[in-house]
PDB file of C-alpha atoms in Angstrom:
ATOM      1  CA  GLU A   1     -23.940 -14.556  95.012  1.00 62.00           C
ATOM      2  CA  LYS A   2     -21.623 -15.885  97.843  1.00 73.00           C
ATOM      3  CA  ALA A   3     -21.472 -12.300  99.113  1.00 75.00           C
ATOM      4  CA  VAL A   4     -24.959 -11.801  99.299  1.00 79.00           C
ATOM      5  CA  ASN A   5     -25.354 -15.071 101.246  1.00 83.00           C
ATOM      6  CA  LEU A   6     -22.580 -13.984 103.793  1.00 82.00           C
ATOM      7  CA  LYS A   7     -24.208 -10.503 104.107  1.00 84.00           C
ATOM      8  CA  LYS A   8     -27.408 -12.234 104.838  1.00 88.00           C
ATOM      9  CA  ASP A   9     -25.986 -14.469 107.457  1.00 85.00           C
ATOM     10  CA  LEU A  10     -24.195 -11.478 109.106  1.00 88.00           C
ATOM     11  CA  THR A  11     -27.580  -9.517 109.130  1.00 88.00           C
ATOM     12  CA  GLU A  12     -29.370 -12.648 110.498  1.00 90.00           C
ATOM     13  CA  MET A  13     -26.777 -12.945 113.280  1.00 89.00           C
ATOM     14  CA  GLN A  14     -26.937  -9.502 114.220  1.00 90.00           C
ATOM     15  CA  GLU A  15     -30.800  -9.765 114.507  1.00 91.00           C
ATOM     16  CA  TRP A  16     -30.594 -12.792 116.610  1.00 91.00           C
ATOM     17  CA  MET A  17     -28.187 -11.027 119.041  1.00 91.00           C
ATOM     18  CA  THR A  18     -30.471  -8.005 119.191  1.00 91.00           C
ATOM     19  CA  GLN A  19     -33.112 -10.510 120.109  1.00 91.00           C
ATOM     20  CA  ALA A  20     -31.258 -12.182 122.851  1.00 90.00           C
ATOM     21  CA  GLU A  21     -30.306  -9.179 124.429  1.00 89.00           C
ATOM     22  CA  GLU A  22     -33.907  -7.803 124.747  1.00 87.00           C
ATOM     23  CA  GLU A  23     -34.887 -11.260 126.053  1.00 86.00           C
ATOM     24  CA  TYR A  24     -32.426 -12.032 128.321  1.00 85.00           C
ATOM     25  CA  LEU A  25     -30.497  -8.810 129.499  1.00 85.00           C
ATOM     26  CA  GLU A  26     -33.263  -5.594 129.013  1.00 77.00           C
ATOM     27  CA  LYS A  27     -36.479  -7.129 130.531  1.00 67.00           C
ATOM     28  CA  ASP A  28     -36.868  -6.425 134.285  1.00 65.00           C
ATOM     29  CA  PHE A  29     -36.916  -9.416 136.578  1.00 67.00           C
ATOM     30  CA  GLU A  30     -38.657  -9.355 139.915  1.00 73.00           C
ATOM     31  CA  TYR A  31     -37.874 -12.354 142.292  1.00 83.00           C
ATOM     32  CA  LYS A  32     -40.580 -12.219 144.895  1.00 85.00           C
ATOM     33  CA  SER A  33     -40.452 -15.909 145.555  1.00 91.00           C
ATOM     34  CA  PRO A  34     -38.079 -18.934 145.547  1.00 93.00           C
ATOM     35  CA  GLU A  35     -39.395 -20.425 142.399  1.00 92.00           C
ATOM     36  CA  GLU A  36     -39.121 -17.117 140.370  1.00 90.00           C
ATOM     37  CA  LEU A  37     -35.896 -16.809 141.302  1.00 91.00           C
ATOM     38  CA  GLU A  38     -34.850 -20.615 140.569  1.00 92.00           C
ATOM     39  CA  ASN A  39     -36.522 -20.232 137.352  1.00 91.00           C
ATOM     40  CA  ALA A  40     -34.538 -17.141 136.134  1.00 90.00           C
ATOM     41  CA  VAL A  41     -31.411 -18.948 137.038  1.00 92.00           C
ATOM     42  CA  GLU A  42     -32.218 -21.831 134.806  1.00 93.00           C
ATOM     43  CA  GLU A  43     -33.196 -19.466 132.229  1.00 91.00           C
ATOM     44  CA  MET A  44     -29.854 -17.526 132.301  1.00 92.00           C
ATOM     45  CA  LYS A  45     -28.007 -20.977 132.289  1.00 93.00           C
ATOM     46  CA  ARG A  46     -30.056 -21.813 129.116  1.00 92.00           C
ATOM     47  CA  ALA A  47     -29.275 -18.259 127.560  1.00 92.00           C
ATOM     48  CA  LYS A  48     -25.490 -18.681 128.093  1.00 92.00           C
ATOM     49  CA  GLU A  49     -25.551 -22.223 126.680  1.00 92.00           C
ATOM     50  CA  ASP A  50     -27.621 -20.927 123.580  1.00 90.00           C
ATOM     51  CA  VAL A  51     -25.245 -18.124 123.035  1.00 89.00           C
ATOM     52  CA  LEU A  52     -22.119 -19.934 123.510  1.00 88.00           C
ATOM     53  CA  GLN A  53     -23.378 -22.635 120.808  1.00 88.00           C
ATOM     54  CA  LYS A  54     -23.486 -19.645 118.330  1.00 89.00           C
ATOM     55  CA  GLU A  55     -19.791 -19.350 118.623  1.00 87.00           C
ATOM     56  CA  VAL A  56     -19.339 -22.191 115.977  1.00 86.00           C
ATOM     57  CA  ARG A  57     -21.596 -20.137 113.483  1.00 87.00           C
ATOM     58  CA  VAL A  58     -19.789 -17.067 114.401  1.00 87.00           C
ATOM     59  CA  LYS A  59     -16.233 -18.815 113.383  1.00 88.00           C
ATOM     60  CA  ILE A  60     -17.795 -20.294 110.141  1.00 87.00           C
ATOM     61  CA  LEU A  61     -19.034 -16.833 109.100  1.00 85.00           C
ATOM     62  CA  LYS A  62     -15.396 -15.236 109.892  1.00 84.00           C
ATOM     63  CA  ASP A  63     -13.528 -18.049 108.067  1.00 84.00           C
ATOM     64  CA  ASN A  64     -15.894 -17.637 104.780  1.00 83.00           C
ATOM     65  CA  ILE A  65     -15.828 -14.061 104.792  1.00 79.00           C
ATOM     66  CA  LYS A  66     -11.749 -14.105 105.118  1.00 80.00           C
ATOM     67  CA  MET A  67     -11.753 -16.652 102.388  1.00 79.00           C
ATOM     68  CA  LEU A  68     -13.889 -14.109 100.034  1.00 74.00           C
ATOM     69  CA  ALA A  69     -11.826 -11.447 100.915  1.00 69.00           C
ATOM     70  CA  THR A  70      -8.778 -13.114  99.383  1.00 73.00           C
ATOM     71  CA  LYS A  71     -10.855 -13.952  96.152  1.00 74.00           C
ATOM     72  CA  VAL A  72     -12.997 -10.787  95.948  1.00 67.00           C
ATOM     73  CA  PRO A  73     -11.098  -8.139  97.893  1.00 68.00           C
ATOM     74  CA  SER A  74     -13.775  -5.376  97.212  1.00 66.00           C
ATOM     75  CA  SER A  75     -16.584  -7.405  98.521  1.00 64.00           C
ATOM     76  CA  GLY A  76     -14.700  -9.053 101.100  1.00 64.00           C
ATOM     77  CA  GLN A  77     -13.437  -5.616 102.776  1.00 74.00           C
ATOM     78  CA  ASP A  78     -16.761  -4.423 102.909  1.00 75.00           C
ATOM     79  CA  LEU A  79     -17.976  -7.692 104.860  1.00 80.00           C
ATOM     80  CA  ALA A  80     -15.056  -7.887 106.875  1.00 81.00           C
ATOM     81  CA  THR A  81     -15.844  -4.372 108.408  1.00 82.00           C
ATOM     82  CA  GLU A  82     -19.370  -5.674 109.144  1.00 84.00           C
ATOM     83  CA  LEU A  83     -17.862  -8.637 110.337  1.00 83.00           C
ATOM     84  CA  ASN A  84     -16.127  -6.956 112.802  1.00 86.00           C
ATOM     85  CA  VAL A  85     -18.872  -5.099 114.176  1.00 88.00           C
ATOM     86  CA  VAL A  86     -20.756  -8.579 114.659  1.00 87.00           C
ATOM     87  CA  LEU A  87     -17.789 -10.224 116.697  1.00 89.00           C
ATOM     88  CA  GLU A  88     -17.622  -7.365 118.846  1.00 90.00           C
ATOM     89  CA  ASN A  89     -21.319  -7.183 119.422  1.00 90.00           C
ATOM     90  CA  TYR A  90     -21.275 -11.222 119.970  1.00 90.00           C
ATOM     91  CA  GLN A  91     -18.409 -10.979 122.461  1.00 91.00           C
ATOM     92  CA  LEU A  92     -20.095  -8.199 124.251  1.00 93.00           C
ATOM     93  CA  LEU A  93     -23.193 -10.104 124.692  1.00 92.00           C
ATOM     94  CA  CYS A  94     -21.482 -13.266 125.741  1.00 92.00           C
ATOM     95  CA  ASN A  95     -20.046 -11.526 128.557  1.00 93.00           C
ATOM     96  CA  ARG A  96     -22.985  -9.910 129.716  1.00 92.00           C
ATOM     97  CA  ILE A  97     -25.070 -13.057 129.564  1.00 92.00           C
ATOM     98  CA  ARG A  98     -22.072 -14.698 131.613  1.00 93.00           C
ATOM     99  CA  GLY A  99     -21.985 -12.112 134.171  1.00 93.00           C
ATOM    100  CA  LYS A 100     -25.826 -11.906 134.533  1.00 91.00           C
ATOM    101  CA  CYS A 101     -25.809 -15.782 134.812  1.00 93.00           C
ATOM    102  CA  HIS A 102     -22.871 -15.652 137.378  1.00 93.00           C
ATOM    103  CA  THR A 103     -24.599 -13.048 139.428  1.00 91.00           C
ATOM    104  CA  LEU A 104     -27.993 -14.973 139.421  1.00 92.00           C
ATOM    105  CA  GLU A 105     -26.219 -18.007 140.415  1.00 94.00           C
ATOM    106  CA  GLU A 106     -24.388 -16.468 143.152  1.00 94.00           C
ATOM    107  CA  VAL A 107     -27.760 -14.757 144.447  1.00 93.00           C
ATOM    108  CA  TRP A 108     -29.234 -18.245 144.453  1.00 95.00           C
ATOM    109  CA  SER A 109     -26.112 -19.809 146.358  1.00 95.00           C
ATOM    110  CA  CYS A 110     -26.623 -16.897 148.873  1.00 95.00           C
ATOM    111  CA  TRP A 111     -30.469 -17.715 149.479  1.00 96.00           C
ATOM    112  CA  ILE A 112     -29.551 -21.432 149.876  1.00 97.00           C
ATOM    113  CA  GLU A 113     -26.739 -20.477 152.565  1.00 97.00           C
ATOM    114  CA  LEU A 114     -29.375 -18.451 154.087  1.00 97.00           C
ATOM    115  CA  LEU A 115     -31.870 -21.038 154.487  1.00 97.00           C
ATOM    116  CA  GLN A 116     -28.914 -23.620 155.944  1.00 97.00           C
ATOM    117  CA  TYR A 117     -27.926 -21.026 158.454  1.00 97.00           C
ATOM    118  CA  LEU A 118     -31.565 -20.369 159.527  1.00 97.00           C
ATOM    119  CA  ASP A 119     -32.080 -24.349 159.929  1.00 97.00           C
ATOM    120  CA  LEU A 120     -28.915 -24.493 162.051  1.00 96.00           C
ATOM    121  CA  GLU A 121     -29.903 -21.830 164.488  1.00 97.00           C
ATOM    122  CA  THR A 122     -33.520 -22.953 164.449  1.00 96.00           C
ATOM    123  CA  ALA A 123     -32.170 -26.208 165.655  1.00 96.00           C
ATOM    124  CA  TRP A 124     -30.302 -24.309 168.152  1.00 97.00           C
ATOM    125  CA  LEU A 125     -33.175 -22.350 169.511  1.00 97.00           C
ATOM    126  CA  ASN A 126     -35.140 -25.850 169.584  1.00 97.00           C
ATOM    127  CA  ASN A 127     -32.489 -27.265 171.988  1.00 96.00           C
ATOM    128  CA  LEU A 128     -32.122 -23.952 174.100  1.00 96.00           C
ATOM    129  CA  GLU A 129     -35.992 -24.418 174.426  1.00 96.00           C
ATOM    130  CA  GLU A 130     -35.838 -27.523 175.504  1.00 95.00           C
ATOM    131  CA  ARG A 131     -33.184 -27.020 178.003  1.00 94.00           C
ATOM    132  CA  VAL A 132     -35.031 -24.213 179.697  1.00 95.00           C
ATOM    133  CA  GLN A 133     -38.053 -26.575 180.067  1.00 94.00           C
ATOM    134  CA  MET A 134     -36.028 -28.959 181.723  1.00 92.00           C
ATOM    135  CA  THR A 135     -35.180 -26.345 184.408  1.00 92.00           C
ATOM    136  CA  GLU A 136     -38.590 -26.543 185.460  1.00 89.00           C
ATOM    137  CA  ASN A 137     -39.988 -28.396 188.574  1.00 87.00           C
ATOM    138  CA  LEU A 138     -36.399 -29.450 189.633  1.00 88.00           C
ATOM    139  CA  PRO A 139     -36.173 -31.661 192.758  1.00 89.00           C
ATOM    140  CA  GLU A 140     -34.680 -29.423 195.442  1.00 86.00           C
ATOM    141  CA  LYS A 141     -31.346 -31.038 195.345  1.00 90.00           C
ATOM    142  CA  LEU A 142     -27.944 -29.500 194.781  1.00 90.00           C
ATOM    143  CA  ASP A 143     -27.016 -32.075 192.424  1.00 91.00           C
ATOM    144  CA  ALA A 144     -29.949 -31.776 190.342  1.00 93.00           C
ATOM    145  CA  VAL A 145     -29.848 -27.754 190.066  1.00 93.00           C
ATOM    146  CA  ASN A 146     -26.245 -27.954 189.274  1.00 94.00           C
ATOM    147  CA  ASP A 147     -26.761 -30.218 186.364  1.00 94.00           C
ATOM    148  CA  ALA A 148     -29.420 -28.269 185.173  1.00 94.00           C
ATOM    149  CA  LEU A 149     -27.470 -25.179 185.365  1.00 94.00           C
ATOM    150  CA  GLU A 150     -24.522 -26.443 183.567  1.00 94.00           C
ATOM    151  CA  SER A 151     -26.590 -27.882 180.866  1.00 94.00           C
ATOM    152  CA  LEU A 152     -28.284 -24.781 180.307  1.00 95.00           C
ATOM    153  CA  GLU A 153     -25.076 -22.696 180.324  1.00 95.00           C
ATOM    154  CA  SER A 154     -23.521 -25.219 177.797  1.00 94.00           C
ATOM    155  CA  VAL A 155     -26.234 -24.291 175.417  1.00 94.00           C
ATOM    156  CA  LEU A 156     -25.724 -20.641 176.049  1.00 94.00           C
ATOM    157  CA  ARG A 157     -22.357 -20.415 175.205  1.00 92.00           C
ATOM    158  CA  HIS A 158     -23.284 -21.390 171.230  1.00 91.00           C
ATOM    159  CA  PRO A 159     -21.160 -18.712 169.129  1.00 90.00           C
ATOM    160  CA  ALA A 160     -22.930 -15.828 167.446  1.00 89.00           C
ATOM    161  CA  ASP A 161     -21.345 -16.446 163.912  1.00 93.00           C
ATOM    162  CA  ASN A 162     -24.224 -18.142 162.471  1.00 94.00           C
ATOM    163  CA  ARG A 163     -26.450 -15.254 163.424  1.00 94.00           C
ATOM    164  CA  THR A 164     -23.999 -12.711 162.044  1.00 95.00           C
ATOM    165  CA  GLN A 165     -23.968 -14.845 158.633  1.00 96.00           C
ATOM    166  CA  ILE A 166     -27.796 -14.768 158.546  1.00 96.00           C
ATOM    167  CA  ARG A 167     -27.827 -11.043 158.876  1.00 95.00           C
ATOM    168  CA  GLU A 168     -25.405 -10.310 156.353  1.00 95.00           C
ATOM    169  CA  LEU A 169     -26.844 -12.876 154.033  1.00 95.00           C
ATOM    170  CA  GLY A 170     -30.689 -11.572 154.386  1.00 95.00           C
ATOM    171  CA  GLN A 171     -29.432  -7.882 154.213  1.00 93.00           C
ATOM    172  CA  THR A 172     -27.280  -8.459 151.017  1.00 92.00           C
ATOM    173  CA  LEU A 173     -30.685 -10.136 149.404  1.00 92.00           C
ATOM    174  CA  ILE A 174     -33.216  -7.236 150.568  1.00 91.00           C
ATOM    175  CA  ASP A 175     -30.832  -4.587 149.401  1.00 89.00           C
ATOM    176  CA  GLY A 176     -31.055  -6.228 145.948  1.00 85.00           C
ATOM    177  CA  GLY A 177     -34.623  -6.283 146.260  1.00 85.00           C
ATOM    178  CA  ILE A 178     -34.719 -10.539 145.941  1.00 88.00           C
ATOM    179  CA  LEU A 179     -36.944 -12.216 147.971  1.00 92.00           C
ATOM    180  CA  ASP A 180     -37.247  -9.229 150.300  1.00 89.00           C
ATOM    181  CA  ASP A 181     -40.492  -9.919 151.707  1.00 91.00           C
ATOM    182  CA  ILE A 182     -40.231 -13.704 152.399  1.00 94.00           C
ATOM    183  CA  ILE A 183     -36.351 -12.869 153.901  1.00 95.00           C
ATOM    184  CA  SER A 184     -37.939  -9.957 156.139  1.00 94.00           C
ATOM    185  CA  GLU A 185     -40.550 -12.301 157.582  1.00 95.00           C
ATOM    186  CA  LYS A 186     -38.241 -15.326 158.199  1.00 95.00           C
ATOM    187  CA  LEU A 187     -35.739 -13.008 159.779  1.00 96.00           C
ATOM    188  CA  GLU A 188     -38.469 -11.211 161.786  1.00 96.00           C
ATOM    189  CA  ALA A 189     -39.709 -14.367 163.197  1.00 96.00           C
ATOM    190  CA  PHE A 190     -36.233 -15.962 163.929  1.00 96.00           C
ATOM    191  CA  ASN A 191     -35.203 -12.780 165.668  1.00 96.00           C
ATOM    192  CA  ALA A 192     -38.253 -12.556 167.932  1.00 97.00           C
ATOM    193  CA  ARG A 193     -37.798 -16.048 168.670  1.00 96.00           C
ATOM    194  CA  TYR A 194     -34.252 -15.685 169.510  1.00 96.00           C
ATOM    195  CA  GLU A 195     -34.772 -12.418 171.675  1.00 95.00           C
ATOM    196  CA  GLU A 196     -37.589 -14.082 173.790  1.00 96.00           C
ATOM    197  CA  LEU A 197     -35.766 -17.495 174.363  1.00 96.00           C
ATOM    198  CA  SER A 198     -32.328 -15.960 175.049  1.00 94.00           C
ATOM    199  CA  HIS A 199     -33.924 -13.690 177.506  1.00 96.00           C
ATOM    200  CA  LEU A 200     -35.779 -16.386 179.113  1.00 96.00           C
ATOM    201  CA  ALA A 201     -32.735 -18.688 179.474  1.00 96.00           C
ATOM    202  CA  VAL A 202     -30.668 -15.977 180.899  1.00 95.00           C
ATOM    203  CA  SER A 203     -33.225 -15.135 183.454  1.00 95.00           C
ATOM    204  CA  ARG A 204     -33.554 -18.698 184.121  1.00 95.00           C
ATOM    205  CA  GLN A 205     -29.753 -19.060 184.498  1.00 95.00           C
ATOM    206  CA  ILE A 206     -29.709 -16.277 187.087  1.00 96.00           C
ATOM    207  CA  THR A 207     -32.334 -17.821 189.086  1.00 94.00           C
ATOM    208  CA  LEU A 208     -30.638 -21.415 188.936  1.00 95.00           C
ATOM    209  CA  GLU A 209     -27.335 -19.504 189.972  1.00 95.00           C
ATOM    210  CA  GLN A 210     -29.274 -17.826 193.088  1.00 94.00           C
ATOM    211  CA  GLN A 211     -30.908 -21.215 194.035  1.00 93.00           C
ATOM    212  CA  LEU A 212     -27.662 -22.938 193.902  1.00 93.00           C
ATOM    213  CA  GLN A 213     -25.842 -20.361 195.956  1.00 93.00           C
ATOM    214  CA  THR A 214     -28.782 -20.418 198.595  1.00 93.00           C
ATOM    215  CA  MET A 215     -28.600 -24.276 198.750  1.00 92.00           C
ATOM    216  CA  ARG A 216     -24.917 -24.343 199.174  1.00 92.00           C
ATOM    217  CA  GLU A 217     -24.956 -21.852 201.938  1.00 93.00           C
ATOM    218  CA  THR A 218     -27.801 -23.999 203.644  1.00 91.00           C
ATOM    219  CA  ASP A 219     -25.519 -27.015 203.119  1.00 90.00           C
ATOM    220  CA  HIS A 220     -22.715 -25.416 204.768  1.00 92.00           C
ATOM    221  CA  MET A 221     -24.896 -24.164 207.585  1.00 95.00           C
ATOM    222  CA  LEU A 222     -26.223 -27.594 208.332  1.00 93.00           C
ATOM    223  CA  GLN A 223     -22.742 -28.891 207.898  1.00 93.00           C
ATOM    224  CA  VAL A 224     -21.779 -26.517 210.643  1.00 94.00           C
ATOM    225  CA  LEU A 225     -24.640 -27.288 212.891  1.00 95.00           C
ATOM    226  CA  GLN A 226     -23.786 -31.158 212.336  1.00 95.00           C
ATOM    227  CA  GLU A 227     -20.166 -30.767 213.534  1.00 93.00           C
ATOM    228  CA  ASN A 228     -21.482 -28.604 216.496  1.00 92.00           C
ATOM    229  CA  LEU A 229     -23.827 -31.247 217.529  1.00 93.00           C
ATOM    230  CA  ALA A 230     -21.153 -34.122 216.934  1.00 93.00           C
ATOM    231  CA  GLU A 231     -18.896 -32.017 219.149  1.00 90.00           C
ATOM    232  CA  LEU A 232     -21.606 -31.430 221.763  1.00 87.00           C
ATOM    233  CA  ASP A 233     -22.554 -34.913 221.857  1.00 89.00           C
ATOM    234  CA  ARG A 234     -18.967 -36.104 222.177  1.00 90.00           C
ATOM    235  CA  GLN A 235     -18.781 -33.701 225.433  1.00 83.00           C
ATOM    236  CA  LEU A 236     -21.870 -35.003 226.936  1.00 82.00           C
ATOM    237  CA  THR A 237     -20.694 -38.686 226.424  1.00 86.00           C
ATOM    238  CA  SER A 238     -17.576 -37.708 228.334  1.00 83.00           C
ATOM    239  CA  TYR A 239     -19.419 -36.203 231.195  1.00 76.00           C
ATOM    240  CA  LEU A 240     -21.754 -39.288 231.490  1.00 78.00           C
ATOM    241  CA  THR A 241     -18.678 -41.243 231.347  1.00 81.00           C
ATOM    242  CA  ASP A 242     -17.069 -39.405 234.024  1.00 73.00           C
ATOM    243  CA  ARG A 243     -20.463 -39.190 236.034  1.00 69.00           C
ATOM    244  CA  VAL A 244     -20.150 -35.454 236.271  1.00 63.00           C
ATOM    245  CA  ASP A 245     -23.142 -34.025 238.274  1.00 63.00           C
ATOM    246  CA  ALA A 246     -25.073 -31.900 235.713  1.00 59.00           C
ATOM    247  CA  PHE A 247     -24.683 -28.896 238.010  1.00 60.00           C
ATOM    248  CA  GLN A 248     -21.114 -28.811 237.736  1.00 60.00           C
ATOM    249  CA  MET A 249     -21.372 -28.626 233.622  1.00 60.00           C
ATOM    250  CA  PRO A 250     -21.234 -25.478 231.571  1.00 62.00           C
ATOM    251  CA  GLN A 251     -24.474 -23.663 231.031  1.00 60.00           C
ATOM    252  CA  GLU A 252     -24.778 -24.734 227.346  1.00 57.00           C
ATOM    253  CA  ALA A 253     -24.169 -28.667 228.310  1.00 53.00           C
ATOM    254  CA  GLN A 254     -26.910 -28.521 231.079  1.00 54.00           C
TER     255      GLN A 254
END
């Protein structure tokens, strides 16, 4: 009777493993929304926990069959052979579910990381847009133009590392067919805005550089002119002081 009960337990265990394999490993999943992906992660966590909890039952079966084998070698040997198959299948099931659970957790982590990088770069784009707008309607003063140019250049020196991460993470998920529509839409919107703003910012940078150069050249010309006028004023004052007749002065002084 004990052998019959143990054989029944082995059969039930094998049937449970077959059902678990069909439910967690063989059905196709499509992750078209973050909610679907998150639910799949949680489901696989529960599956892993459920499978690992069976470890106690498997150990009890193993111990009981070993004990039976010492008492009734003939019956125990047959059950031991069947037990080895069940143990092998159980270990394989554990490994496969652990692997799938780990993979889904990595995918979810990849998605969260992508969102974080997109948030960082979107904040940078907002800052860049603000700096570009600040370069409009500037007063015609050298300091104002110079400050606006330096402010814009400081934002443009933003490293490209985050954009590289966005591209690689997005492509990894899309290649795996995971959230591909959502990610493609997000990346397309981000890249379009990045291209538009970066080109506008660089164009405005060039304009400010040219404006600054022109203002510096004008300031220099005015400075030279003021120095010449000051020198002329000094000479005229000297002539007046010495009561020099106008017709005795050089032509430019007259």
